PDB file of C-alpha atoms in Angstrom:
ATOM      1  CA  MET E   1     -38.985   8.266   7.919  1.00  0.00           C
ATOM      2  CA  ARG E   2     -42.707   8.709   8.470  1.00  0.00           C
ATOM      3  CA  TYR E   3     -44.168   8.408  12.151  1.00  0.00           C
ATOM      4  CA  PHE E   4     -47.878   8.795  12.925  1.00  0.00           C
ATOM      5  CA  THR E   5     -50.563   7.477  15.417  1.00  0.00           C
ATOM      6  CA  ILE E   6     -53.937   6.068  14.650  1.00  0.00           C
ATOM      7  CA  GLN E   7     -56.696   6.294  17.327  1.00  0.00           C
ATOM      8  CA  PRO E   8     -58.745   2.842  18.016  1.00  0.00           C
ATOM      9  CA  PRO E   9     -62.190   2.311  17.443  1.00  0.00           C
ATOM     10  CA  ALA E  10     -64.621   3.077  20.466  1.00  0.00           C
ATOM     11  CA  GLU E  11     -64.795  -0.542  21.495  1.00  0.00           C
ATOM     12  CA  LEU E  12     -61.146  -1.059  21.617  1.00  0.00           C
ATOM     13  CA  LYS E  13     -60.392   2.298  23.469  1.00  0.00           C
ATOM     14  CA  PRO E  14     -60.432   0.703  27.024  1.00  0.00           C
ATOM     15  CA  TYR E  15     -57.530  -1.742  25.953  1.00  0.00           C
ATOM     16  CA  VAL E  16     -55.628   0.190  23.370  1.00  0.00           C
ATOM     17  CA  ARG E  17     -54.369   3.896  23.812  1.00  0.00           C
ATOM     18  CA  PHE E  18     -53.384   4.035  20.152  1.00  0.00           C
ATOM     19  CA  TYR E  19     -51.644   2.451  17.018  1.00  0.00           C
ATOM     20  CA  TRP E  20     -48.536   3.815  15.783  1.00  0.00           C
ATOM     21  CA  VAL E  21     -47.038   3.447  12.285  1.00  0.00           C
ATOM     22  CA  LEU E  22     -43.495   3.888  11.378  1.00  0.00           C
ATOM     23  CA  GLU E  23     -42.613   3.718   7.469  1.00  0.00           C
ATOM     24  CA  HIS E  24     -38.995   3.839   6.449  1.00  0.00           C
ATOM     25  CA  GLU E  25     -37.314   3.087   3.043  1.00  0.00           C
ATOM     26  CA  LEU E  26     -33.865   1.739   3.293  1.00  0.00           C
ATOM     27  CA  ALA E  27     -31.054   3.318   1.246  1.00  0.00           C
ATOM     28  CA  PRO E  28     -29.888   1.289  -1.589  1.00  0.00           C
ATOM     29  CA  ASP E  29     -26.800   0.178   0.172  1.00  0.00           C
ATOM     30  CA  HIS E  30     -28.593  -0.912   3.354  1.00  0.00           C
ATOM     31  CA  SER E  31     -30.009  -4.495   3.303  1.00  0.00           C
ATOM     32  CA  SER E  32     -31.604  -4.261   6.895  1.00  0.00           C
ATOM     33  CA  TYR E  33     -32.925  -2.088   9.515  1.00  0.00           C
ATOM     34  CA  ILE E  34     -32.946  -2.783  13.371  1.00  0.00           C
ATOM     35  CA  TYR E  35     -35.764  -1.461  15.503  1.00  0.00           C
ATOM     36  CA  ARG E  36     -34.976  -0.900  19.070  1.00  0.00           C
ATOM     37  CA  SER E  37     -37.960  -0.336  21.568  1.00  0.00           C
ATOM     38  CA  VAL E  38     -37.700   1.716  24.681  1.00  0.00           C
ATOM     39  CA  ALA E  39     -38.425   0.080  28.039  1.00  0.00           C
ATOM     40  CA  ASP E  40     -41.770   1.278  29.368  1.00  0.00           C
ATOM     41  CA  ALA E  41     -44.735  -0.184  31.011  1.00  0.00           C
ATOM     42  CA  CYS E  42     -46.793  -0.570  27.695  1.00  0.00           C
ATOM     43  CA  ALA E  43     -47.132  -3.938  25.883  1.00  0.00           C
ATOM     44  CA  GLU E  44     -46.005  -3.838  21.919  1.00  0.00           C
ATOM     45  CA  LEU E  45     -46.815  -6.074  19.020  1.00  0.00           C
ATOM     46  CA  VAL E  46     -44.472  -5.373  16.151  1.00  0.00           C
ATOM     47  CA  PHE E  47     -45.731  -6.269  12.540  1.00  0.00           C
ATOM     48  CA  HIS E  48     -42.705  -5.958  10.187  1.00  0.00           C
ATOM     49  CA  TYR E  49     -43.289  -6.276   6.621  1.00  0.00           C
ATOM     50  CA  ARG E  50     -41.215  -5.505   3.355  1.00  0.00           C
ATOM     51  CA  LEU E  51     -42.957  -4.034   0.358  1.00  0.00           C
ATOM     52  CA  VAL E  52     -41.544  -5.830  -2.788  1.00  0.00           C
ATOM     53  CA  VAL E  53     -42.408  -4.046  -6.090  1.00  0.00           C
TER      54      VAL E  53
END
């Protein structure tokens, strides 16, 4: 699992604190992953994609 944050460009800093990225490869015997967010005062947008090779 890999987690890191990216700072927004200067024009978005008044609105966006940071972008965070979570990369995870499923084990061969797992077909899905469940993301559970923690309740806080920050809005979240989640973009979920699956890389198919």
